[in-house]
Amino acid sequence: MPTQIQAGGADLDPSLVQTAIRIVQSSPPTWSSAFLSNVLIFILGFPILVPGLTLPGIAAAFLLGILTWRAFGSSGFLLVATYFVAGTAATKVKMKQKEVQGIAEKRKGRRGPASVIGSSAAGCICAFFLINGIGGHAFAHLWELGFLASFCTKLSDTVSSEIGKAYGKTTYLVTTLKKVPRGTDGAISIEGTFAGLLASVVLAFVAFLMGEISGPEACICVIASQIANFGESIIGASFQDREGFRWLNNDVVNIINISTGSILAVLMRRLLLLQELTS
């Protein structure tokens, strides 16, 4: 009879454990390894997820995690986890002060499924393209770059907004440079802008250290994220909450923002590749 392993009062078949380990370690990743890895991670990380996500938000994040692991493996998942932890921490900064001023995120910053989708739509499309071999081998790395750039963009946006609300001494409307209250759509501050830039640099640097992108590609991600966030501020100042643009809520603006950052990064890298080929 096969030897059994006792854990937590239950008998575990070593063959089942070994099978699970082999599935998780599958290279390249499979749907099975992505699903099992996310089940284990989400069970262990549930206490960390609850302060940042509603239960429906966790379900949406779980699906995002499966797609991310299937497309980019553990490294891609780690980058998204870094984005989540840093973004959640920034949202919680001076939460009571933000609530008193009426500029805090709803539900004490806990994100729902619409927010998860709005923050990851571009990354999910890049993952889908990679999984299905869109563009072939030549585009595989470009989709990974676009994936990373989308999260650099969103993290930069979240951190600049939340730090600006918490510490911004003076906030200006990006289209007129007139002073406006903190939390105004399209408002920017020196403190928030610097924090957002730093956040995108950190996430791009993590990807560089993990060997996912080169130094120049890390710079591309940072540049693309800042251009996209500047564009988002213009959209917020010019159109959001205006007559005829009621549909342009934060989730829609998020999708436009991260899509812009992702597309810009892919185009910039593509141009560099063409330049390298012709030189």
PDB file of N, CA, C and O in Angstrom, residues 228-270:
ATOM      1  N   ALA A 228       0.577  58.458 -21.169  1.00  0.00           N
ATOM      2  CA  ALA A 228      -0.807  58.001 -21.026  1.00  0.00           C
ATOM      3  C   ALA A 228      -1.502  58.687 -19.850  1.00  0.00           C
ATOM      4  O   ALA A 228      -2.667  59.089 -19.956  1.00  0.00           O
ATOM      5  N   ASN A 229      -0.801  58.845 -18.750  1.00  0.00           N
ATOM      6  CA  ASN A 229      -1.409  59.469 -17.571  1.00  0.00           C
ATOM      7  C   ASN A 229      -1.659  60.960 -17.790  1.00  0.00           C
ATOM      8  O   ASN A 229      -2.640  61.510 -17.291  1.00  0.00           O
ATOM      9  N   PHE A 230      -0.778  61.596 -18.539  1.00  0.00           N
ATOM     10  CA  PHE A 230      -1.010  63.002 -18.875  1.00  0.00           C
ATOM     11  C   PHE A 230      -2.266  63.125 -19.740  1.00  0.00           C
ATOM     12  O   PHE A 230      -3.099  64.010 -19.536  1.00  0.00           O
ATOM     13  N   GLY A 231      -2.397  62.195 -20.687  1.00  0.00           N
ATOM     14  CA  GLY A 231      -3.592  62.189 -21.526  1.00  0.00           C
ATOM     15  C   GLY A 231      -4.849  61.936 -20.721  1.00  0.00           C
ATOM     16  O   GLY A 231      -5.905  62.540 -20.975  1.00  0.00           O
ATOM     17  N   GLU A 232      -4.745  61.044 -19.726  1.00  0.00           N
ATOM     18  CA  GLU A 232      -5.915  60.765 -18.885  1.00  0.00           C
ATOM     19  C   GLU A 232      -6.332  62.013 -18.100  1.00  0.00           C
ATOM     20  O   GLU A 232      -7.524  62.274 -17.923  1.00  0.00           O
ATOM     21  N   SER A 233      -5.345  62.767 -17.618  1.00  0.00           N
ATOM     22  CA  SER A 233      -5.664  63.990 -16.885  1.00  0.00           C
ATOM     23  C   SER A 233      -6.393  64.998 -17.783  1.00  0.00           C
ATOM     24  O   SER A 233      -7.327  65.673 -17.346  1.00  0.00           O
ATOM     25  N   ILE A 234      -5.987  65.062 -19.037  1.00  0.00           N
ATOM     26  CA  ILE A 234      -6.655  65.959 -19.983  1.00  0.00           C
ATOM     27  C   ILE A 234      -8.095  65.511 -20.215  1.00  0.00           C
ATOM     28  O   ILE A 234      -9.028  66.329 -20.240  1.00  0.00           O
ATOM     29  N   ILE A 235      -8.290  64.198 -20.355  1.00  0.00           N
ATOM     30  CA  ILE A 235      -9.647  63.661 -20.528  1.00  0.00           C
ATOM     31  C   ILE A 235     -10.504  63.986 -19.308  1.00  0.00           C
ATOM     32  O   ILE A 235     -11.649  64.415 -19.421  1.00  0.00           O
ATOM     33  N   GLY A 236      -9.939  63.786 -18.118  1.00  0.00           N
ATOM     34  CA  GLY A 236     -10.675  64.062 -16.893  1.00  0.00           C
ATOM     35  C   GLY A 236     -11.060  65.517 -16.765  1.00  0.00           C
ATOM     36  O   GLY A 236     -12.185  65.850 -16.362  1.00  0.00           O
ATOM     37  N   ALA A 237     -10.129  66.400 -17.124  1.00  0.00           N
ATOM     38  CA  ALA A 237     -10.388  67.836 -17.001  1.00  0.00           C
ATOM     39  C   ALA A 237     -11.356  68.341 -18.064  1.00  0.00           C
ATOM     40  O   ALA A 237     -12.129  69.272 -17.818  1.00  0.00           O
ATOM     41  N   SER A 238     -11.327  67.734 -19.237  1.00  0.00           N
ATOM     42  CA  SER A 238     -12.081  68.258 -20.378  1.00  0.00           C
ATOM     43  C   SER A 238     -13.455  67.629 -20.564  1.00  0.00           C
ATOM     44  O   SER A 238     -14.396  68.297 -21.014  1.00  0.00           O
ATOM     45  N   PHE A 239     -13.593  66.343 -20.208  1.00  0.00           N
ATOM     46  CA  PHE A 239     -14.816  65.636 -20.570  1.00  0.00           C
ATOM     47  C   PHE A 239     -15.566  64.970 -19.419  1.00  0.00           C
ATOM     48  O   PHE A 239     -16.789  64.877 -19.459  1.00  0.00           O
ATOM     49  N   GLN A 240     -14.828  64.480 -18.409  1.00  0.00           N
ATOM     50  CA  GLN A 240     -15.484  63.691 -17.375  1.00  0.00           C
ATOM     51  C   GLN A 240     -16.520  64.520 -16.616  1.00  0.00           C
ATOM     52  O   GLN A 240     -16.277  65.675 -16.250  1.00  0.00           O
ATOM     53  N   ASP A 241     -17.679  63.916 -16.387  1.00  0.00           N
ATOM     54  CA  ASP A 241     -18.803  64.554 -15.682  1.00  0.00           C
ATOM     55  C   ASP A 241     -19.388  65.737 -16.438  1.00  0.00           C
ATOM     56  O   ASP A 241     -20.082  66.573 -15.854  1.00  0.00           O
ATOM     57  N   ARG A 242     -19.109  65.828 -17.724  1.00  0.00           N
ATOM     58  CA  ARG A 242     -19.695  66.887 -18.547  1.00  0.00           C
ATOM     59  C   ARG A 242     -20.917  66.352 -19.289  1.00  0.00           C
ATOM     60  O   ARG A 242     -21.054  65.148 -19.519  1.00  0.00           O
ATOM     61  N   GLU A 243     -21.794  67.255 -19.686  1.00  0.00           N
ATOM     62  CA  GLU A 243     -22.997  66.886 -20.425  1.00  0.00           C
ATOM     63  C   GLU A 243     -22.602  66.163 -21.722  1.00  0.00           C
ATOM     64  O   GLU A 243     -21.766  66.628 -22.480  1.00  0.00           O
ATOM     65  N   GLY A 244     -23.232  65.009 -21.936  1.00  0.00           N
ATOM     66  CA  GLY A 244     -22.926  64.210 -23.116  1.00  0.00           C
ATOM     67  C   GLY A 244     -21.816  63.200 -22.894  1.00  0.00           C
ATOM     68  O   GLY A 244     -21.571  62.341 -23.752  1.00  0.00           O
ATOM     69  N   PHE A 245     -21.145  63.283 -21.742  1.00  0.00           N
ATOM     70  CA  PHE A 245     -20.049  62.355 -21.446  1.00  0.00           C
ATOM     71  C   PHE A 245     -20.254  61.665 -20.099  1.00  0.00           C
ATOM     72  O   PHE A 245     -19.292  61.286 -19.440  1.00  0.00           O
ATOM     73  N   ARG A 246     -21.516  61.483 -19.690  1.00  0.00           N
ATOM     74  CA  ARG A 246     -21.795  60.840 -18.413  1.00  0.00           C
ATOM     75  C   ARG A 246     -21.310  59.392 -18.395  1.00  0.00           C
ATOM     76  O   ARG A 246     -21.079  58.812 -17.336  1.00  0.00           O
ATOM     77  N   TRP A 247     -21.217  58.799 -19.592  1.00  0.00           N
ATOM     78  CA  TRP A 247     -20.753  57.411 -19.695  1.00  0.00           C
ATOM     79  C   TRP A 247     -19.261  57.284 -19.408  1.00  0.00           C
ATOM     80  O   TRP A 247     -18.752  56.188 -19.158  1.00  0.00           O
ATOM     81  N   LEU A 248     -18.575  58.425 -19.399  1.00  0.00           N
ATOM     82  CA  LEU A 248     -17.120  58.408 -19.232  1.00  0.00           C
ATOM     83  C   LEU A 248     -16.776  58.368 -17.742  1.00  0.00           C
ATOM     84  O   LEU A 248     -16.258  59.328 -17.177  1.00  0.00           O
ATOM     85  N   ASN A 249     -17.086  57.244 -17.093  1.00  0.00           N
ATOM     86  CA  ASN A 249     -16.794  57.119 -15.667  1.00  0.00           C
ATOM     87  C   ASN A 249     -15.338  56.687 -15.452  1.00  0.00           C
ATOM     88  O   ASN A 249     -14.579  56.499 -16.409  1.00  0.00           O
ATOM     89  N   ASN A 250     -14.968  56.501 -14.198  1.00  0.00           N
ATOM     90  CA  ASN A 250     -13.568  56.181 -13.882  1.00  0.00           C
ATOM     91  C   ASN A 250     -13.099  54.875 -14.513  1.00  0.00           C
ATOM     92  O   ASN A 250     -11.949  54.758 -14.938  1.00  0.00           O
ATOM     93  N   ASP A 251     -13.994  53.873 -14.560  1.00  0.00           N
ATOM     94  CA  ASP A 251     -13.601  52.587 -15.123  1.00  0.00           C
ATOM     95  C   ASP A 251     -13.321  52.698 -16.618  1.00  0.00           C
ATOM     96  O   ASP A 251     -12.369  52.096 -17.134  1.00  0.00           O
ATOM     97  N   VAL A 252     -14.152  53.469 -17.332  1.00  0.00           N
ATOM     98  CA  VAL A 252     -13.936  53.667 -18.772  1.00  0.00           C
ATOM     99  C   VAL A 252     -12.645  54.441 -18.998  1.00  0.00           C
ATOM    100  O   VAL A 252     -11.850  54.104 -19.894  1.00  0.00           O
ATOM    101  N   VAL A 253     -12.432  55.469 -18.194  1.00  0.00           N
ATOM    102  CA  VAL A 253     -11.203  56.263 -18.319  1.00  0.00           C
ATOM    103  C   VAL A 253      -9.975  55.394 -18.032  1.00  0.00           C
ATOM    104  O   VAL A 253      -8.933  55.523 -18.690  1.00  0.00           O
ATOM    105  N   ASN A 254     -10.100  54.488 -17.049  1.00  0.00           N
ATOM    106  CA  ASN A 254      -8.999  53.571 -16.748  1.00  0.00           C
ATOM    107  C   ASN A 254      -8.641  52.713 -17.957  1.00  0.00           C
ATOM    108  O   ASN A 254      -7.460  52.503 -18.272  1.00  0.00           O
ATOM    109  N   ILE A 255      -9.677  52.200 -18.639  1.00  0.00           N
ATOM    110  CA  ILE A 255      -9.439  51.361 -19.811  1.00  0.00           C
ATOM    111  C   ILE A 255      -8.728  52.154 -20.901  1.00  0.00           C
ATOM    112  O   ILE A 255      -7.771  51.671 -21.526  1.00  0.00           O
ATOM    113  N   ILE A 256      -9.182  53.392 -21.122  1.00  0.00           N
ATOM    114  CA  ILE A 256      -8.537  54.250 -22.125  1.00  0.00           C
ATOM    115  C   ILE A 256      -7.085  54.519 -21.737  1.00  0.00           C
ATOM    116  O   ILE A 256      -6.172  54.446 -22.570  1.00  0.00           O
ATOM    117  N   ASN A 257      -6.873  54.777 -20.460  1.00  0.00           N
ATOM    118  CA  ASN A 257      -5.542  55.120 -19.964  1.00  0.00           C
ATOM    119  C   ASN A 257      -4.555  53.974 -20.140  1.00  0.00           C
ATOM    120  O   ASN A 257      -3.482  54.129 -20.744  1.00  0.00           O
ATOM    121  N   ILE A 258      -4.913  52.801 -19.617  1.00  0.00           N
ATOM    122  CA  ILE A 258      -3.967  51.683 -19.672  1.00  0.00           C
ATOM    123  C   ILE A 258      -3.795  51.178 -21.106  1.00  0.00           C
ATOM    124  O   ILE A 258      -2.709  50.710 -21.474  1.00  0.00           O
ATOM    125  N   SER A 259      -4.845  51.294 -21.910  1.00  0.00           N
ATOM    126  CA  SER A 259      -4.727  50.890 -23.315  1.00  0.00           C
ATOM    127  C   SER A 259      -3.747  51.803 -24.044  1.00  0.00           C
ATOM    128  O   SER A 259      -2.936  51.345 -24.859  1.00  0.00           O
ATOM    129  N   THR A 260      -3.821  53.099 -23.727  1.00  0.00           N
ATOM    130  CA  THR A 260      -2.897  54.057 -24.333  1.00  0.00           C
ATOM    131  C   THR A 260      -1.457  53.741 -23.955  1.00  0.00           C
ATOM    132  O   THR A 260      -0.560  53.720 -24.808  1.00  0.00           O
ATOM    133  N   GLY A 261      -1.216  53.479 -22.669  1.00  0.00           N
ATOM    134  CA  GLY A 261       0.134  53.149 -22.216  1.00  0.00           C
ATOM    135  C   GLY A 261       0.658  51.887 -22.873  1.00  0.00           C
ATOM    136  O   GLY A 261       1.820  51.828 -23.300  1.00  0.00           O
ATOM    137  N   SER A 262      -0.200  50.882 -22.976  1.00  0.00           N
ATOM    138  CA  SER A 262       0.194  49.615 -23.584  1.00  0.00           C
ATOM    139  C   SER A 262       0.508  49.780 -25.069  1.00  0.00           C
ATOM    140  O   SER A 262       1.549  49.312 -25.559  1.00  0.00           O
ATOM    141  N   ILE A 263      -0.382  50.450 -25.793  1.00  0.00           N
ATOM    142  CA  ILE A 263      -0.192  50.649 -27.242  1.00  0.00           C
ATOM    143  C   ILE A 263       1.049  51.481 -27.527  1.00  0.00           C
ATOM    144  O   ILE A 263       1.838  51.169 -28.433  1.00  0.00           O
ATOM    145  N   LEU A 264       1.245  52.534 -26.739  1.00  0.00           N
ATOM    146  CA  LEU A 264       2.418  53.381 -26.934  1.00  0.00           C
ATOM    147  C   LEU A 264       3.703  52.582 -26.747  1.00  0.00           C
ATOM    148  O   LEU A 264       4.660  52.721 -27.534  1.00  0.00           O
ATOM    149  N   ALA A 265       3.752  51.739 -25.712  1.00  0.00           N
ATOM    150  CA  ALA A 265       4.955  50.947 -25.450  1.00  0.00           C
ATOM    151  C   ALA A 265       5.246  49.988 -26.600  1.00  0.00           C
ATOM    152  O   ALA A 265       6.394  49.859 -27.049  1.00  0.00           O
ATOM    153  N   VAL A 266       4.198  49.325 -27.093  1.00  0.00           N
ATOM    154  CA  VAL A 266       4.374  48.387 -28.207  1.00  0.00           C
ATOM    155  C   VAL A 266       4.859  49.118 -29.454  1.00  0.00           C
ATOM    156  O   VAL A 266       5.786  48.667 -30.147  1.00  0.00           O
ATOM    157  N   LEU A 267       4.247  50.268 -29.754  1.00  0.00           N
ATOM    158  CA  LEU A 267       4.639  51.034 -30.940  1.00  0.00           C
ATOM    159  C   LEU A 267       6.062  51.562 -30.819  1.00  0.00           C
ATOM    160  O   LEU A 267       6.841  51.506 -31.789  1.00  0.00           O
ATOM    161  N   MET A 268       6.428  52.061 -29.650  1.00  0.00           N
ATOM    162  CA  MET A 268       7.779  52.581 -29.449  1.00  0.00           C
ATOM    163  C   MET A 268       8.818  51.478 -29.611  1.00  0.00           C
ATOM    164  O   MET A 268       9.869  51.677 -30.250  1.00  0.00           O
ATOM    165  N   ARG A 269       8.528  50.310 -29.048  1.00  0.00           N
ATOM    166  CA  ARG A 269       9.484  49.197 -29.173  1.00  0.00           C
ATOM    167  C   ARG A 269       9.561  48.704 -30.612  1.00  0.00           C
ATOM    168  O   ARG A 269      10.636  48.365 -31.120  1.00  0.00           O
ATOM    169  N   ARG A 270       8.414  48.689 -31.282  1.00  0.00           N
ATOM    170  CA  ARG A 270       8.380  48.261 -32.689  1.00  0.00           C
ATOM    171  C   ARG A 270       9.213  49.203 -33.555  1.00  0.00           C
ATOM    172  O   ARG A 270       9.958  48.764 -34.434  1.00  0.00           O
TER     173      ARG A 270
END
